[in-house]
Short mmCIF file of C-alpha atoms and ligand atoms in Angstrom, two decimals:
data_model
loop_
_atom_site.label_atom_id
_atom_site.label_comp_id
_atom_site.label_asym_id
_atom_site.label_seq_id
_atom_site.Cartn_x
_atom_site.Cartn_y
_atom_site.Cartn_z
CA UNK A 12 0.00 0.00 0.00
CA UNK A 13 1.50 3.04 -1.20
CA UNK A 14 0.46 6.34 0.44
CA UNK A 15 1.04 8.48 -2.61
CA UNK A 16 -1.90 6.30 -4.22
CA UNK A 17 -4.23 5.12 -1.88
CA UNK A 18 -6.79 7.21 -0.33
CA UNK A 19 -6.37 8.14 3.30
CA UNK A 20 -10.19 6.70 3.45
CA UNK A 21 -8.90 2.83 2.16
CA UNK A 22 -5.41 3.23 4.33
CA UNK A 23 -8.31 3.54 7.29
CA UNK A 24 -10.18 0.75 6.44
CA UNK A 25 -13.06 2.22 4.83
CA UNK A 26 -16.26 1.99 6.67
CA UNK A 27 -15.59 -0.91 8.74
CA UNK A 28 -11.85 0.16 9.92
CA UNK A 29 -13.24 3.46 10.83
CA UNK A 30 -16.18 1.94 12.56
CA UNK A 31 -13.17 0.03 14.47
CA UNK A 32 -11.04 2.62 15.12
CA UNK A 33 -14.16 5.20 16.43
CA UNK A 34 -15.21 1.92 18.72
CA UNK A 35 -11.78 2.13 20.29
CA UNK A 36 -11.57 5.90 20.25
CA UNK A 37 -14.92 6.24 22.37
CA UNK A 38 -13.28 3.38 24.36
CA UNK A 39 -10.49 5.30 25.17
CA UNK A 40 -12.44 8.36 25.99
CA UNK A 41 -14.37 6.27 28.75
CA UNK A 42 -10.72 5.44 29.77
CA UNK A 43 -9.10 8.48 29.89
CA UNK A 44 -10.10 10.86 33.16
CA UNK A 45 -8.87 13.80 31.39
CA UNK A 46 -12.38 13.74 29.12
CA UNK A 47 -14.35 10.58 30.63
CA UNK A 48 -17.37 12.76 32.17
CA UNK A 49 -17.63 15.36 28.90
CA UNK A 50 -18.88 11.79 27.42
CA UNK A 51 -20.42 10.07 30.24
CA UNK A 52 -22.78 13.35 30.04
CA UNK A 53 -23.77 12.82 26.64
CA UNK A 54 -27.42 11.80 26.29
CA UNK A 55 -26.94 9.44 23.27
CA UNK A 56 -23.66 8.80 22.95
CA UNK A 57 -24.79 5.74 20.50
CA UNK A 58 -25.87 8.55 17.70
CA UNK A 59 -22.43 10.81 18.47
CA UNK A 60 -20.48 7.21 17.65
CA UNK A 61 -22.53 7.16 14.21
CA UNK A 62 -21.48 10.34 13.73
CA UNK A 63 -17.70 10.59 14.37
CA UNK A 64 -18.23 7.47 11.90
CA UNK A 65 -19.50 9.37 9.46
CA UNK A 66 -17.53 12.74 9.96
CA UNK A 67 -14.08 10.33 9.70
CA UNK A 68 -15.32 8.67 6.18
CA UNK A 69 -16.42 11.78 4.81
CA UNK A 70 -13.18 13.97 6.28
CA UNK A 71 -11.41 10.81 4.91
CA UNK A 72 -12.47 11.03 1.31
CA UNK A 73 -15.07 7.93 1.41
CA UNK A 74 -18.67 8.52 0.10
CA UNK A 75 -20.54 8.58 3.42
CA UNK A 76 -22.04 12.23 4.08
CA UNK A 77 -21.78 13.35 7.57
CA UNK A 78 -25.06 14.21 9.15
CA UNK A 79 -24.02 15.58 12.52
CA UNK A 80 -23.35 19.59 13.23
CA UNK A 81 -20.47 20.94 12.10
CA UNK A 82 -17.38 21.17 14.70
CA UNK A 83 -17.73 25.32 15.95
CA UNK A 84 -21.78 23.99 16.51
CA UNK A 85 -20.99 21.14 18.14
CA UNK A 86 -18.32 21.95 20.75
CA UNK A 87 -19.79 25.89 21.23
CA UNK A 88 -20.50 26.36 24.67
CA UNK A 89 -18.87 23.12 26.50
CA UNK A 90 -15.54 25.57 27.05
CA UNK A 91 -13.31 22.39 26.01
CA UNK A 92 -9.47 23.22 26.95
CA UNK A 93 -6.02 23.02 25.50
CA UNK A 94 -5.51 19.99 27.58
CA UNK A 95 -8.63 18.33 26.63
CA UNK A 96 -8.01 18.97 23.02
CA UNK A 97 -4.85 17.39 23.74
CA UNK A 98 -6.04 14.08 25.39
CA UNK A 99 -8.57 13.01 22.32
CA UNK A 100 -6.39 13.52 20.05
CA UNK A 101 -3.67 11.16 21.95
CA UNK A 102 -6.85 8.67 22.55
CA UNK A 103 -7.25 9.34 18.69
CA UNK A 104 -3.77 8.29 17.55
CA UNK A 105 -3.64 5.60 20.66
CA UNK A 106 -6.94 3.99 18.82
CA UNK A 107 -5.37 4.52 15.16
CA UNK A 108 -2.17 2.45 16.32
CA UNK A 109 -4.26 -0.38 18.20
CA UNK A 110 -5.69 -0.63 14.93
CA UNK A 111 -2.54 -1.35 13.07
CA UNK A 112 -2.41 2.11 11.33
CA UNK A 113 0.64 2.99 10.05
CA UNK A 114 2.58 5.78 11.25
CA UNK A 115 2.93 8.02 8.12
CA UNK A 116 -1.19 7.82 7.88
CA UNK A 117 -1.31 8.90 11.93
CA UNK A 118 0.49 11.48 11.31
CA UNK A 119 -1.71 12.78 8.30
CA UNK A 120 -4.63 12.36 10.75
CA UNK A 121 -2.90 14.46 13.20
CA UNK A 122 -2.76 16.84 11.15
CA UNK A 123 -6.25 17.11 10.35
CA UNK A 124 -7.09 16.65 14.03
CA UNK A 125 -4.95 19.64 14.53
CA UNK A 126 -6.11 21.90 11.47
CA UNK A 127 -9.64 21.73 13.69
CA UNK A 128 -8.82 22.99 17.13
CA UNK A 129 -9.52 26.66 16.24
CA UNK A 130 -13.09 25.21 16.37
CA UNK A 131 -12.77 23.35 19.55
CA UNK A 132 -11.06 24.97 21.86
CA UNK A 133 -13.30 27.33 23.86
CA UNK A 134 -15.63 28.63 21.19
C1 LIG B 8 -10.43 17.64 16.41
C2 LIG B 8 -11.00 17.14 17.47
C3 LIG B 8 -12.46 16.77 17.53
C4 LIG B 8 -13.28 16.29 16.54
C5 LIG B 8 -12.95 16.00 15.08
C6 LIG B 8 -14.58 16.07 17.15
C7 LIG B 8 -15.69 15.58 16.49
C8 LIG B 8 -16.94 15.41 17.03
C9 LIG B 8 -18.11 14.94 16.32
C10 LIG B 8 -18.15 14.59 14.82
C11 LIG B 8 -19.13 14.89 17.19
C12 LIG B 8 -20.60 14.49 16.89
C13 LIG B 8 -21.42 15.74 16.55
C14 LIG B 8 -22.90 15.49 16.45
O1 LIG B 8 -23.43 14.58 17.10
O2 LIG B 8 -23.58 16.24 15.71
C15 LIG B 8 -18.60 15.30 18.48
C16 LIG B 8 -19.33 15.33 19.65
C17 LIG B 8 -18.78 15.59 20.89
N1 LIG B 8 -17.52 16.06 21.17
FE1 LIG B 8 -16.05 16.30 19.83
N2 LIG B 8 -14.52 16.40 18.48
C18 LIG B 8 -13.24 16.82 18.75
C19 LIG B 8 -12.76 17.24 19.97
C20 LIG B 8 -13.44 17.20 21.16
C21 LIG B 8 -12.88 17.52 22.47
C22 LIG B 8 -11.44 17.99 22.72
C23 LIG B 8 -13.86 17.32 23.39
C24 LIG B 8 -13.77 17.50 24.89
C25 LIG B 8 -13.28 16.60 25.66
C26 LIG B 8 -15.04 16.88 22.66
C27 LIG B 8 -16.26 16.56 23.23
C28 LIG B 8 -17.38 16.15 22.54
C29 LIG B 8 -18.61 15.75 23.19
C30 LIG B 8 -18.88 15.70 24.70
C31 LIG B 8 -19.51 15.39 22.16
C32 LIG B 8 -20.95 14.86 22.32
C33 LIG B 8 -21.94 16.00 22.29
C34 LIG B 8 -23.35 15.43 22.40
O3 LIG B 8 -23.60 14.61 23.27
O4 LIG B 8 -24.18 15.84 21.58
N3 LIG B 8 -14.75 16.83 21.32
N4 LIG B 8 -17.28 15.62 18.36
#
């Protein structure tokens, strides 16, 4: 698998390796004590899971169409810190490398992780 040529989207796993890798990631979360209650407050945390699905297929080039809010909507208002931001996206890269990502598509998620913190972070 070269990275030059395959979409970021099949590197993931398509659908189902995403679906894997989100599992993990909201595993993680529940894990991690840094961001476990911002989650465990969630009333349907079932429907967010669908739709960091479907925001990571679409964000990844796949065909899926994300149907949740868009990131400024979603995290306005919940005053989310640096350190937060921070801890998902180490429970982001921790549930990419359980998965048997490679590291040269980690870091390219990293960087889109990163690109989006202007609109998480305390907006
Ligand atoms: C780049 C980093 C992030 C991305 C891409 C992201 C993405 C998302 C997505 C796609 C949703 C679902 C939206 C919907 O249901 O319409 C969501 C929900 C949520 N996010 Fe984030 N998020 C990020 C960072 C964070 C951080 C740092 C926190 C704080 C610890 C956080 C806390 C939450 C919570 C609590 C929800 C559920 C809200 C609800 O119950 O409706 N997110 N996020």
């Amino acid at each position: 698998m070269n990275q030059a040529t395959t979409s970021l989207y099949e590197r993931l796993g398509k659908r189902e390796g995403i679906a894997r890798i989100t599992r993990s990631l909201i595993e993680n979360h529940m894990a991690n004590p840094l961001v476990k209650t911002r989650y465990e407050r969630s009333e349907n945390l079932e429907r967010v899971e669908q739709r960091v699905i479907e925001f990571f297929c679409a964000g990844a080039g796949g065909p899926e169409s994300y149907s949740g809010r868009d990131m400024l909507a979603t995290h306005r208002g919940m005053n989310i810190s640096e350190q937060e931001f921070v801890a998902v996206v180490d429970d982001a890269m921790a549930a990419l490398e359980s998965n048997g990502i490679d590291l040269g598509t980690r870091g390219e998620v990293l960087g889109i992780l990163w690109s989006l913190k202007g609109e998480v972070i305390r907006v």
